[in-house]
PDB file of C-alpha atoms in Angstrom:
ATOM      1  CA  PRO A   1      19.151 -58.877 -58.074  1.00 48.00           C
ATOM      2  CA  ARG A   2      22.155 -60.925 -59.015  1.00 59.00           C
ATOM      3  CA  SER A   3      24.639 -59.164 -61.288  1.00 76.00           C
ATOM      4  CA  ASP A   4      27.481 -60.261 -63.560  1.00 88.00           C
ATOM      5  CA  CYS A   5      30.634 -60.690 -61.439  1.00 92.00           C
ATOM      6  CA  LEU A   6      32.691 -58.668 -63.913  1.00 93.00           C
ATOM      7  CA  ALA A   7      30.350 -55.641 -63.528  1.00 92.00           C
ATOM      8  CA  ALA A   8      30.198 -56.151 -59.790  1.00 91.00           C
ATOM      9  CA  GLU A   9      34.010 -56.190 -59.453  1.00 92.00           C
ATOM     10  CA  GLU A  10      34.282 -52.950 -61.483  1.00 92.00           C
ATOM     11  CA  LEU A  11      31.741 -51.307 -59.150  1.00 90.00           C
ATOM     12  CA  CYS A  12      33.548 -52.489 -56.056  1.00 89.00           C
ATOM     13  CA  LEU A  13      36.987 -51.364 -57.205  1.00 90.00           C
ATOM     14  CA  SER A  14      35.637 -47.838 -57.733  1.00 90.00           C
ATOM     15  CA  ASP A  15      34.693 -47.634 -54.036  1.00 87.00           C
ATOM     16  CA  SER A  16      37.671 -47.301 -51.632  1.00 88.00           C
ATOM     17  CA  THR A  17      36.137 -49.355 -48.742  1.00 87.00           C
ATOM     18  CA  CYS A  18      34.897 -52.179 -50.972  1.00 89.00           C
ATOM     19  CA  ASN A  19      38.238 -52.148 -52.834  1.00 90.00           C
ATOM     20  CA  ALA A  20      40.218 -52.600 -49.596  1.00 89.00           C
ATOM     21  CA  THR A  21      37.962 -55.468 -48.468  1.00 89.00           C
ATOM     22  CA  TYR A  22      38.207 -57.116 -51.848  1.00 90.00           C
ATOM     23  CA  ARG A  23      42.036 -56.999 -51.740  1.00 90.00           C
ATOM     24  CA  VAL A  24      41.972 -58.839 -48.415  1.00 86.00           C
ATOM     25  CA  LEU A  25      39.795 -61.540 -49.965  1.00 88.00           C
ATOM     26  CA  GLU A  26      42.123 -61.814 -52.952  1.00 87.00           C
ATOM     27  CA  ASN A  27      45.022 -62.608 -50.527  1.00 85.00           C
ATOM     28  CA  CYS A  28      42.800 -65.189 -48.708  1.00 83.00           C
ATOM     29  CA  ALA A  29      41.945 -66.896 -52.040  1.00 80.00           C
ATOM     30  CA  LEU A  30      45.588 -66.900 -53.041  1.00 79.00           C
ATOM     31  CA  ALA A  31      46.634 -68.584 -49.759  1.00 73.00           C
ATOM     32  CA  LYS A  32      44.047 -71.288 -50.376  1.00 67.00           C
ATOM     33  CA  THR A  33      45.324 -72.045 -53.866  1.00 63.00           C
ATOM     34  CA  ARG A  34      48.754 -72.798 -52.320  1.00 59.00           C
ATOM     35  CA  PHE A  35      47.040 -75.318 -50.075  1.00 56.00           C
ATOM     36  CA  SER A  36      48.796 -73.718 -47.107  1.00 62.00           C
ATOM     37  CA  PRO A  37      46.535 -73.830 -44.022  1.00 66.00           C
ATOM     38  CA  LEU A  38      45.609 -70.379 -42.682  1.00 69.00           C
ATOM     39  CA  ASP A  39      46.404 -69.650 -39.030  1.00 74.00           C
ATOM     40  CA  HIS A  40      43.501 -68.641 -36.743  1.00 79.00           C
ATOM     41  CA  ASP A  41      44.035 -64.896 -37.138  1.00 82.00           C
ATOM     42  CA  SER A  42      44.137 -65.143 -40.938  1.00 78.00           C
ATOM     43  CA  ARG A  43      40.933 -67.204 -41.014  1.00 78.00           C
ATOM     44  CA  VAL A  44      39.125 -64.662 -38.868  1.00 84.00           C
ATOM     45  CA  ARG A  45      40.411 -61.835 -41.090  1.00 84.00           C
ATOM     46  CA  CYS A  46      39.159 -63.586 -44.196  1.00 84.00           C
ATOM     47  CA  LEU A  47      35.696 -64.385 -42.747  1.00 82.00           C
ATOM     48  CA  ASN A  48      35.319 -60.825 -41.496  1.00 85.00           C
ATOM     49  CA  ALA A  49      36.232 -59.453 -44.950  1.00 84.00           C
ATOM     50  CA  GLU A  50      33.544 -61.631 -46.471  1.00 80.00           C
ATOM     51  CA  LEU A  51      31.002 -60.387 -43.943  1.00 81.00           C
ATOM     52  CA  ASP A  52      32.131 -56.784 -44.577  1.00 82.00           C
ATOM     53  CA  LEU A  53      30.913 -57.025 -48.117  1.00 80.00           C
ATOM     54  CA  GLY A  54      27.386 -56.992 -46.653  1.00 73.00           C
ATOM     55  CA  ASN A  55      24.920 -56.339 -49.397  1.00 72.00           C
ATOM     56  CA  SER A  56      27.532 -55.575 -52.010  1.00 79.00           C
ATOM     57  CA  SER A  57      26.617 -56.790 -55.486  1.00 81.00           C
ATOM     58  CA  LEU A  58      29.823 -58.833 -55.401  1.00 85.00           C
ATOM     59  CA  LEU A  59      28.341 -61.094 -52.786  1.00 83.00           C
ATOM     60  CA  HIS A  60      25.376 -62.016 -54.982  1.00 84.00           C
ATOM     61  CA  CYS A  61      26.972 -61.990 -58.410  1.00 89.00           C
ATOM     62  CA  ARG A  62      26.949 -64.956 -60.789  1.00 90.00           C
ATOM     63  CA  CYS A  63      28.518 -66.046 -64.116  1.00 91.00           C
ATOM     64  CA  HIS A  64      27.133 -67.498 -67.377  1.00 86.00           C
ATOM     65  CA  ARG A  65      28.531 -70.654 -69.055  1.00 82.00           C
ATOM     66  CA  ARG A  66      28.624 -69.020 -72.456  1.00 81.00           C
ATOM     67  CA  MET A  67      29.966 -65.533 -71.476  1.00 83.00           C
ATOM     68  CA  LYS A  68      33.226 -63.992 -72.564  1.00 85.00           C
ATOM     69  CA  ARG A  69      35.941 -63.836 -69.923  1.00 90.00           C
ATOM     70  CA  GLN A  70      34.225 -66.698 -68.081  1.00 90.00           C
ATOM     71  CA  GLU A  71      37.404 -67.697 -66.209  1.00 91.00           C
ATOM     72  CA  HIS A  72      37.880 -64.151 -64.865  1.00 93.00           C
ATOM     73  CA  CYS A  73      34.259 -64.037 -63.777  1.00 94.00           C
ATOM     74  CA  LEU A  74      34.656 -67.365 -61.912  1.00 94.00           C
ATOM     75  CA  ARG A  75      37.875 -66.190 -60.245  1.00 92.00           C
ATOM     76  CA  ILE A  76      35.961 -63.218 -58.843  1.00 92.00           C
ATOM     77  CA  PHE A  77      33.173 -65.519 -57.556  1.00 91.00           C
ATOM     78  CA  TRP A  78      35.611 -67.816 -55.747  1.00 89.00           C
ATOM     79  CA  THR A  79      37.595 -64.902 -54.358  1.00 89.00           C
ATOM     80  CA  VAL A  80      34.449 -63.579 -52.711  1.00 87.00           C
ATOM     81  CA  HIS A  81      33.265 -67.023 -51.571  1.00 82.00           C
ATOM     82  CA  SER A  82      36.650 -68.522 -50.681  1.00 74.00           C
ATOM     83  CA  SER A  83      35.337 -69.706 -47.284  1.00 65.00           C
ATOM     84  CA  MET A  84      32.936 -72.069 -49.131  1.00 57.00           C
ATOM     85  CA  THR A  85      35.816 -74.284 -50.094  1.00 52.00           C
ATOM     86  CA  ASP A  86      36.878 -74.914 -46.509  1.00 47.00           C
ATOM     87  CA  GLY A  87      37.219 -78.576 -45.757  1.00 44.00           C
ATOM     88  CA  TYR A  88      36.333 -81.388 -48.144  1.00 44.00           C
ATOM     89  CA  PHE A  89      33.637 -81.468 -50.736  1.00 53.00           C
ATOM     90  CA  ASN A  90      31.737 -78.365 -49.616  1.00 56.00           C
ATOM     91  CA  LEU A  91      30.846 -76.730 -52.901  1.00 64.00           C
ATOM     92  CA  GLU A  92      27.136 -76.260 -52.370  1.00 65.00           C
ATOM     93  CA  THR A  93      26.483 -73.100 -54.348  1.00 81.00           C
ATOM     94  CA  SER A  94      26.873 -72.954 -58.089  1.00 86.00           C
ATOM     95  CA  PRO A  95      28.554 -69.762 -59.489  1.00 89.00           C
ATOM     96  CA  TYR A  96      26.356 -70.046 -62.538  1.00 88.00           C
ATOM     97  CA  GLU A  97      23.033 -68.374 -63.178  1.00 82.00           C
ATOM     98  CA  ASN A  98      20.112 -70.588 -63.957  1.00 71.00           C
ATOM     99  CA  PRO A  99      20.005 -71.208 -67.714  1.00 61.00           C
ATOM    100  CA  ALA A 100      17.859 -68.901 -69.806  1.00 53.00           C
ATOM    101  CA  ASN A 101      15.048 -70.289 -71.903  1.00 49.00           C
ATOM    102  CA  GLU A 102      16.637 -71.924 -74.926  1.00 51.00           C
ATOM    103  CA  GLU A 103      13.462 -73.056 -76.755  1.00 54.00           C
ATOM    104  CA  HIS A 104      14.383 -71.032 -79.870  1.00 55.00           C
ATOM    105  CA  TRP A 105      17.360 -73.286 -80.488  1.00 58.00           C
ATOM    106  CA  LYS A 106      15.084 -76.302 -80.806  1.00 63.00           C
ATOM    107  CA  THR A 107      13.588 -74.791 -83.999  1.00 67.00           C
ATOM    108  CA  ASP A 108      17.003 -74.968 -85.639  1.00 81.00           C
ATOM    109  CA  TYR A 109      17.478 -78.596 -84.732  1.00 75.00           C
ATOM    110  CA  ASN A 110      13.985 -79.631 -85.839  1.00 80.00           C
ATOM    111  CA  LYS A 111      14.334 -77.745 -89.117  1.00 83.00           C
ATOM    112  CA  LEU A 112      17.607 -79.534 -89.850  1.00 83.00           C
ATOM    113  CA  ALA A 113      16.197 -82.924 -88.797  1.00 82.00           C
ATOM    114  CA  ALA A 114      13.288 -82.355 -91.186  1.00 81.00           C
ATOM    115  CA  LEU A 115      15.798 -81.643 -93.946  1.00 78.00           C
ATOM    116  CA  LEU A 116      17.613 -84.846 -93.097  1.00 76.00           C
ATOM    117  CA  SER A 117      14.388 -86.907 -93.269  1.00 72.00           C
ATOM    118  CA  GLY A 118      14.017 -85.820 -96.917  1.00 65.00           C
ATOM    119  CA  LYS A 119      17.160 -87.762 -97.852  1.00 61.00           C
ATOM    120  CA  ASN A 120      17.256 -91.264 -99.316  1.00 51.00           C
ATOM    121  CA  CYS A 121      15.495 -94.162 -97.598  1.00 47.00           C
ATOM    122  CA  SER A 122      18.630 -96.184 -96.790  1.00 52.00           C
ATOM    123  CA  GLN A 123      20.133 -93.269 -94.863  1.00 53.00           C
ATOM    124  CA  LEU A 124      16.818 -92.792 -92.960  1.00 50.00           C
ATOM    125  CA  ASP A 125      16.654 -96.505 -92.030  1.00 53.00           C
ATOM    126  CA  ARG A 126      20.156 -96.357 -90.545  1.00 53.00           C
ATOM    127  CA  ASP A 127      19.242 -93.195 -88.614  1.00 56.00           C
ATOM    128  CA  ALA A 128      16.036 -94.792 -87.308  1.00 62.00           C
ATOM    129  CA  THR A 129      17.914 -97.675 -85.630  1.00 72.00           C
ATOM    130  CA  ASN A 130      20.820 -95.491 -84.463  1.00 85.00           C
ATOM    131  CA  PRO A 131      19.660 -92.255 -82.853  1.00 88.00           C
ATOM    132  CA  CYS A 132      23.344 -91.302 -82.171  1.00 90.00           C
ATOM    133  CA  LEU A 133      24.000 -91.445 -85.934  1.00 90.00           C
ATOM    134  CA  LYS A 134      20.957 -89.298 -86.664  1.00 90.00           C
ATOM    135  CA  ALA A 135      22.050 -86.707 -84.095  1.00 91.00           C
ATOM    136  CA  THR A 136      25.502 -86.583 -85.772  1.00 92.00           C
ATOM    137  CA  HIS A 137      23.962 -86.194 -89.185  1.00 91.00           C
ATOM    138  CA  VAL A 138      21.792 -83.279 -87.973  1.00 90.00           C
ATOM    139  CA  CYS A 139      24.883 -81.727 -86.398  1.00 92.00           C
ATOM    140  CA  ASN A 140      26.634 -82.001 -89.778  1.00 92.00           C
ATOM    141  CA  LEU A 141      23.905 -79.782 -91.289  1.00 90.00           C
ATOM    142  CA  SER A 142      24.679 -76.958 -88.783  1.00 90.00           C
ATOM    143  CA  LYS A 143      27.787 -75.001 -89.690  1.00 91.00           C
ATOM    144  CA  LYS A 144      28.695 -74.185 -86.065  1.00 93.00           C
ATOM    145  CA  CYS A 145      27.971 -77.667 -84.800  1.00 94.00           C
ATOM    146  CA  VAL A 146      30.026 -79.446 -87.427  1.00 94.00           C
ATOM    147  CA  ARG A 147      32.871 -76.986 -87.219  1.00 95.00           C
ATOM    148  CA  LEU A 148      33.342 -77.198 -83.462  1.00 95.00           C
ATOM    149  CA  ARG A 149      32.780 -80.973 -83.421  1.00 95.00           C
ATOM    150  CA  THR A 150      35.445 -81.430 -86.146  1.00 94.00           C
ATOM    151  CA  ASP A 151      37.774 -79.131 -84.198  1.00 94.00           C
ATOM    152  CA  TYR A 152      37.731 -81.144 -80.987  1.00 94.00           C
ATOM    153  CA  ALA A 153      37.706 -84.512 -82.811  1.00 93.00           C
ATOM    154  CA  SER A 154      40.889 -83.575 -84.727  1.00 92.00           C
ATOM    155  CA  ILE A 155      42.644 -82.374 -81.548  1.00 92.00           C
ATOM    156  CA  CYS A 156      41.524 -85.351 -79.482  1.00 92.00           C
ATOM    157  CA  THR A 157      42.577 -87.957 -82.097  1.00 89.00           C
ATOM    158  CA  LYS A 158      46.097 -86.536 -82.667  1.00 75.00           C
ATOM    159  CA  GLY A 159      48.633 -89.103 -81.539  1.00 62.00           C
ATOM    160  CA  ALA A 160      46.024 -91.883 -81.428  1.00 52.00           C
ATOM    161  CA  GLY A 161      47.606 -95.172 -82.486  1.00 52.00           C
ATOM    162  CA  SER A 162      51.093 -93.779 -82.311  1.00 51.00           C
ATOM    163  CA  GLU A 163      53.635 -93.473 -79.482  1.00 51.00           C
ATOM    164  CA  ASP A 164      52.867 -89.803 -79.058  1.00 60.00           C
ATOM    165  CA  ALA A 165      50.283 -89.179 -76.330  1.00 75.00           C
ATOM    166  CA  CYS A 166      47.441 -86.824 -77.214  1.00 85.00           C
ATOM    167  CA  ASP A 167      47.374 -83.341 -75.761  1.00 89.00           C
ATOM    168  CA  ARG A 168      44.675 -83.871 -73.159  1.00 91.00           C
ATOM    169  CA  ARG A 169      44.551 -80.183 -72.126  1.00 92.00           C
ATOM    170  CA  LYS A 170      43.899 -79.041 -75.658  1.00 93.00           C
ATOM    171  CA  CYS A 171      41.387 -81.877 -76.129  1.00 94.00           C
ATOM    172  CA  HIS A 172      39.482 -80.775 -73.019  1.00 95.00           C
ATOM    173  CA  ARG A 173      39.497 -77.154 -74.160  1.00 94.00           C
ATOM    174  CA  GLY A 174      38.071 -78.202 -77.580  1.00 95.00           C
ATOM    175  CA  LEU A 175      35.309 -80.244 -75.848  1.00 96.00           C
ATOM    176  CA  ARG A 176      34.363 -77.409 -73.527  1.00 94.00           C
ATOM    177  CA  ASN A 177      34.201 -75.145 -76.575  1.00 94.00           C
ATOM    178  CA  PHE A 178      31.835 -77.515 -78.303  1.00 95.00           C
ATOM    179  CA  PHE A 179      29.539 -77.976 -75.340  1.00 94.00           C
ATOM    180  CA  GLU A 180      29.523 -74.233 -74.500  1.00 91.00           C
ATOM    181  CA  LYS A 181      29.121 -72.751 -77.969  1.00 91.00           C
ATOM    182  CA  VAL A 182      26.869 -75.206 -79.791  1.00 92.00           C
ATOM    183  CA  PRO A 183      23.124 -74.981 -78.891  1.00 90.00           C
ATOM    184  CA  GLU A 184      22.207 -77.475 -76.203  1.00 89.00           C
ATOM    185  CA  ASP A 185      19.542 -79.137 -78.311  1.00 89.00           C
ATOM    186  CA  PHE A 186      22.298 -80.463 -80.573  1.00 92.00           C
ATOM    187  CA  THR A 187      24.847 -81.398 -77.903  1.00 93.00           C
ATOM    188  CA  LYS A 188      22.244 -83.151 -75.615  1.00 93.00           C
ATOM    189  CA  ARG A 189      20.982 -85.322 -78.492  1.00 92.00           C
ATOM    190  CA  ILE A 190      24.533 -86.347 -79.414  1.00 93.00           C
ATOM    191  CA  LEU A 191      25.514 -87.191 -75.864  1.00 94.00           C
ATOM    192  CA  PHE A 192      22.302 -88.664 -74.520  1.00 93.00           C
ATOM    193  CA  CYS A 193      20.910 -90.432 -77.600  1.00 91.00           C
ATOM    194  CA  PRO A 194      18.859 -93.543 -76.605  1.00 91.00           C
ATOM    195  CA  CYS A 195      20.403 -96.772 -77.895  1.00 89.00           C
ATOM    196  CA  GLN A 196      18.989-100.192 -78.476  1.00 88.00           C
ATOM    197  CA  ASP A 197      22.122-101.933 -79.677  1.00 88.00           C
ATOM    198  CA  GLU A 198      25.884-101.970 -78.929  1.00 89.00           C
ATOM    199  CA  PHE A 199      26.859-100.308 -82.225  1.00 90.00           C
ATOM    200  CA  CYS A 200      24.835 -97.255 -81.258  1.00 90.00           C
ATOM    201  CA  GLY A 201      26.143 -97.442 -77.664  1.00 92.00           C
ATOM    202  CA  GLU A 202      29.731 -97.543 -78.850  1.00 92.00           C
ATOM    203  CA  ARG A 203      29.150 -94.433 -80.927  1.00 91.00           C
ATOM    204  CA  ARG A 204      27.659 -92.671 -77.903  1.00 93.00           C
ATOM    205  CA  ARG A 205      30.560 -93.763 -75.644  1.00 94.00           C
ATOM    206  CA  LYS A 206      33.073 -92.450 -78.204  1.00 93.00           C
ATOM    207  CA  THR A 207      31.337 -89.023 -78.554  1.00 93.00           C
ATOM    208  CA  ILE A 208      34.027 -87.411 -76.405  1.00 94.00           C
ATOM    209  CA  VAL A 209      36.970 -89.432 -77.845  1.00 93.00           C
ATOM    210  CA  PRO A 210      37.627 -91.314 -74.589  1.00 93.00           C
ATOM    211  CA  ASP A 211      41.142 -92.488 -75.522  1.00 91.00           C
ATOM    212  CA  CYS A 212      42.282 -88.889 -75.114  1.00 92.00           C
ATOM    213  CA  SER A 213      39.745 -87.036 -72.993  1.00 93.00           C
ATOM    214  CA  PHE A 214      38.771 -89.715 -70.488  1.00 92.00           C
ATOM    215  CA  GLN A 215      41.038 -92.717 -69.950  1.00 90.00           C
ATOM    216  CA  SER A 216      44.766 -93.101 -69.504  1.00 87.00           C
ATOM    217  CA  ASN A 217      47.095 -96.099 -69.040  1.00 86.00           C
ATOM    218  CA  THR A 218      46.519 -96.261 -65.324  1.00 90.00           C
ATOM    219  CA  LYS A 219      43.587 -95.039 -63.231  1.00 91.00           C
ATOM    220  CA  PRO A 220      44.588 -92.216 -60.845  1.00 92.00           C
ATOM    221  CA  ASN A 221      43.125 -92.038 -57.371  1.00 93.00           C
ATOM    222  CA  CYS A 222      39.825 -90.105 -57.326  1.00 93.00           C
ATOM    223  CA  LEU A 223      41.165 -87.870 -54.542  1.00 92.00           C
ATOM    224  CA  TRP A 224      43.962 -86.779 -56.797  1.00 92.00           C
ATOM    225  CA  LEU A 225      41.407 -86.067 -59.483  1.00 92.00           C
ATOM    226  CA  LEU A 226      39.406 -83.909 -57.079  1.00 92.00           C
ATOM    227  CA  ASP A 227      42.527 -81.949 -56.039  1.00 89.00           C
ATOM    228  CA  SER A 228      43.393 -81.199 -59.628  1.00 91.00           C
ATOM    229  CA  CYS A 229      39.831 -80.056 -60.201  1.00 91.00           C
ATOM    230  CA  LEU A 230      39.799 -77.691 -57.182  1.00 87.00           C
ATOM    231  CA  GLU A 231      42.945 -75.978 -58.492  1.00 86.00           C
ATOM    232  CA  ASP A 232      41.095 -75.053 -61.707  1.00 89.00           C
ATOM    233  CA  HIS A 233      38.418 -72.303 -61.558  1.00 89.00           C
ATOM    234  CA  ILE A 234      36.346 -73.821 -64.383  1.00 92.00           C
ATOM    235  CA  CYS A 235      36.458 -77.373 -63.041  1.00 93.00           C
ATOM    236  CA  LYS A 236      35.699 -76.237 -59.476  1.00 92.00           C
ATOM    237  CA  SER A 237      32.725 -74.215 -60.743  1.00 93.00           C
ATOM    238  CA  ARG A 238      31.355 -77.053 -62.868  1.00 94.00           C
ATOM    239  CA  LEU A 239      31.724 -79.423 -59.882  1.00 94.00           C
ATOM    240  CA  ALA A 240      29.817 -76.983 -57.651  1.00 92.00           C
ATOM    241  CA  ASP A 241      27.125 -76.726 -60.291  1.00 91.00           C
ATOM    242  CA  PHE A 242      26.978 -80.540 -60.594  1.00 92.00           C
ATOM    243  CA  GLN A 243      26.747 -80.932 -56.813  1.00 90.00           C
ATOM    244  CA  GLN A 244      23.928 -78.413 -56.609  1.00 88.00           C
ATOM    245  CA  ASN A 245      21.881 -79.709 -59.522  1.00 89.00           C
ATOM    246  CA  CYS A 246      22.458 -83.416 -59.273  1.00 90.00           C
ATOM    247  CA  GLN A 247      22.200 -83.800 -55.513  1.00 88.00           C
ATOM    248  CA  PRO A 248      20.509 -87.158 -54.925  1.00 86.00           C
ATOM    249  CA  THR A 249      17.886 -87.818 -52.316  1.00 84.00           C
ATOM    250  CA  ASP A 250      15.896 -90.894 -51.225  1.00 82.00           C
ATOM    251  CA  MET A 251      12.952 -88.667 -50.158  1.00 83.00           C
ATOM    252  CA  SER A 252      11.849 -87.833 -53.667  1.00 80.00           C
ATOM    253  CA  PRO A 253      10.381 -90.182 -56.355  1.00 80.00           C
ATOM    254  CA  ASP A 254      12.683 -88.689 -59.021  1.00 79.00           C
ATOM    255  CA  GLY A 255      15.752 -89.068 -56.811  1.00 81.00           C
ATOM    256  CA  CYS A 256      16.708 -85.368 -57.160  1.00 85.00           C
ATOM    257  CA  THR A 257      16.834 -82.770 -54.413  1.00 82.00           C
ATOM    258  CA  GLN A 258      16.258 -80.002 -56.961  1.00 77.00           C
ATOM    259  CA  HIS A 259      13.624 -81.947 -59.036  1.00 78.00           C
ATOM    260  CA  ASN A 260      15.183 -80.632 -62.247  1.00 82.00           C
ATOM    261  CA  HIS A 261      16.657 -83.314 -64.515  1.00 84.00           C
ATOM    262  CA  ALA A 262      17.343 -80.828 -67.320  1.00 86.00           C
ATOM    263  CA  ALA A 263      19.579 -78.758 -64.978  1.00 88.00           C
ATOM    264  CA  CYS A 264      21.309 -81.969 -63.811  1.00 90.00           C
ATOM    265  CA  LEU A 265      22.040 -83.077 -67.389  1.00 91.00           C
ATOM    266  CA  GLN A 266      23.321 -79.611 -68.212  1.00 91.00           C
ATOM    267  CA  ALA A 267      25.607 -79.735 -65.135  1.00 92.00           C
ATOM    268  CA  TYR A 268      26.801 -83.204 -66.168  1.00 95.00           C
ATOM    269  CA  MET A 269      27.742 -81.828 -69.643  1.00 94.00           C
ATOM    270  CA  GLY A 270      29.603 -79.044 -67.918  1.00 94.00           C
ATOM    271  CA  MET A 271      31.957 -81.617 -66.361  1.00 95.00           C
ATOM    272  CA  ILE A 272      33.116 -82.774 -69.809  1.00 96.00           C
ATOM    273  CA  GLY A 273      36.358 -81.160 -70.722  1.00 95.00           C
ATOM    274  CA  THR A 274      37.526 -80.719 -67.143  1.00 95.00           C
ATOM    275  CA  PRO A 275      40.029 -82.870 -65.151  1.00 93.00           C
ATOM    276  CA  MET A 276      36.957 -84.683 -63.788  1.00 95.00           C
ATOM    277  CA  THR A 277      35.566 -85.600 -67.233  1.00 96.00           C
ATOM    278  CA  PRO A 278      32.944 -88.429 -66.947  1.00 96.00           C
ATOM    279  CA  ASN A 279      31.870 -90.884 -69.641  1.00 95.00           C
ATOM    280  CA  TYR A 280      29.836 -94.033 -70.329  1.00 94.00           C
ATOM    281  CA  VAL A 281      31.601 -97.131 -68.928  1.00 91.00           C
ATOM    282  CA  SER A 282      30.603 -99.431 -71.799  1.00 90.00           C
ATOM    283  CA  ASN A 283      28.762 -99.675 -75.093  1.00 87.00           C
ATOM    284  CA  SER A 284      25.897-101.685 -73.646  1.00 85.00           C
ATOM    285  CA  SER A 285      24.680 -99.520 -70.683  1.00 85.00           C
ATOM    286  CA  VAL A 286      23.948 -95.955 -69.671  1.00 89.00           C
ATOM    287  CA  GLU A 287      26.120 -96.231 -66.573  1.00 91.00           C
ATOM    288  CA  VAL A 288      28.714 -93.471 -66.308  1.00 94.00           C
ATOM    289  CA  SER A 289      31.822 -93.041 -64.213  1.00 95.00           C
ATOM    290  CA  LEU A 290      34.998 -91.040 -63.687  1.00 95.00           C
ATOM    291  CA  TRP A 291      38.313 -92.583 -64.827  1.00 95.00           C
ATOM    292  CA  CYS A 292      39.707 -93.128 -61.311  1.00 94.00           C
ATOM    293  CA  THR A 293      39.923 -95.648 -58.550  1.00 93.00           C
ATOM    294  CA  CYS A 294      39.563 -95.627 -54.752  1.00 92.00           C
ATOM    295  CA  GLU A 295      42.161 -98.356 -54.180  1.00 90.00           C
ATOM    296  CA  SER A 296      45.020 -97.315 -51.857  1.00 86.00           C
ATOM    297  CA  SER A 297      42.988 -94.446 -50.413  1.00 83.00           C
ATOM    298  CA  GLY A 298      43.864 -95.388 -46.843  1.00 86.00           C
ATOM    299  CA  ASN A 299      41.832 -93.587 -44.173  1.00 88.00           C
ATOM    300  CA  GLN A 300      40.323 -91.383 -46.874  1.00 88.00           C
ATOM    301  CA  LYS A 301      38.505 -94.274 -48.574  1.00 90.00           C
ATOM    302  CA  GLN A 302      35.064 -92.931 -47.541  1.00 90.00           C
ATOM    303  CA  LYS A 303      35.720 -89.554 -49.096  1.00 89.00           C
ATOM    304  CA  CYS A 304      37.003 -91.192 -52.271  1.00 91.00           C
ATOM    305  CA  ASP A 305      33.921 -93.440 -52.528  1.00 91.00           C
ATOM    306  CA  GLN A 306      31.736 -90.347 -52.195  1.00 89.00           C
ATOM    307  CA  ILE A 307      33.406 -88.697 -55.189  1.00 90.00           C
ATOM    308  CA  LEU A 308      33.041 -91.796 -57.375  1.00 92.00           C
ATOM    309  CA  GLY A 309      29.466 -92.428 -56.137  1.00 91.00           C
ATOM    310  CA  MET A 310      28.378 -88.990 -57.371  1.00 90.00           C
ATOM    311  CA  PHE A 311      28.608 -90.437 -60.884  1.00 93.00           C
ATOM    312  CA  GLU A 312      28.415 -94.218 -60.518  1.00 92.00           C
ATOM    313  CA  SER A 313      25.389 -94.531 -58.184  1.00 84.00           C
ATOM    314  CA  ASN A 314      23.683 -91.110 -58.348  1.00 88.00           C
ATOM    315  CA  LYS A 315      19.907 -91.664 -58.530  1.00 87.00           C
ATOM    316  CA  CYS A 316      19.287 -88.111 -59.706  1.00 88.00           C
ATOM    317  CA  LEU A 317      21.823 -88.403 -62.596  1.00 86.00           C
TER     318      LEU A 317
END
């Protein structure tokens, strides 16, 4: 059975043979973060160390999105699976456990939505035509939801309209905090609310405060965006999760290899607050994209288009 990587590491370090193998893998992972190509002997040593783990719990451990010390857990996972990041775009295994049943959270949302429906008729009429507004009003009735939403909104709007640029790193951290700690039934309804008009669509597009979290004065190249993501354990993990759960296919009616739209939407939400934060491209459609371009990609144009296509033309998503 899969174990928590933190517990698996502790168990490994208490065994001298496993400890020695793990130290070799740590050096391999460190070399990769420096983007220095390993020579043949080093590559063989790293692959052998991974094989030497055999049936160790480290080899099968996973992390949880909402766990404490998540970054440490993910670092352990990528240390053990460093060979998976060889070459381009080869993150096929998610370091995250499949989500547990979260049905009990829906009760909280529905209770608060019922409270909201007891308010005056004019408020209800506005909510009926703007599901994004209703989702926000329900969030405002939950102490945790409104607190964490207010937190990221205040961080992400600092510097807006002035010459000072916003602190994107802090903004991203606040967004991740919101999407990790608030029950999914609240966050999904805020982010994926169905809109019939542009006013609603604009509210949905601005959910993540795009001026700070998403767009910048110039669009960077998507390959640069990918490189900055792979240097970050959380972003790399969320990308692997997204690749696994939102893998498109023409062979299936639903367009998904995994046939699980809920897991794909959860993986998409996981990308928000990372260097590869996606968003809606306009207030009149549900099309999403990354804030990057494939112009001037030279002989890597195909790779670049692949990255952008994961979001812009992904049938599963």
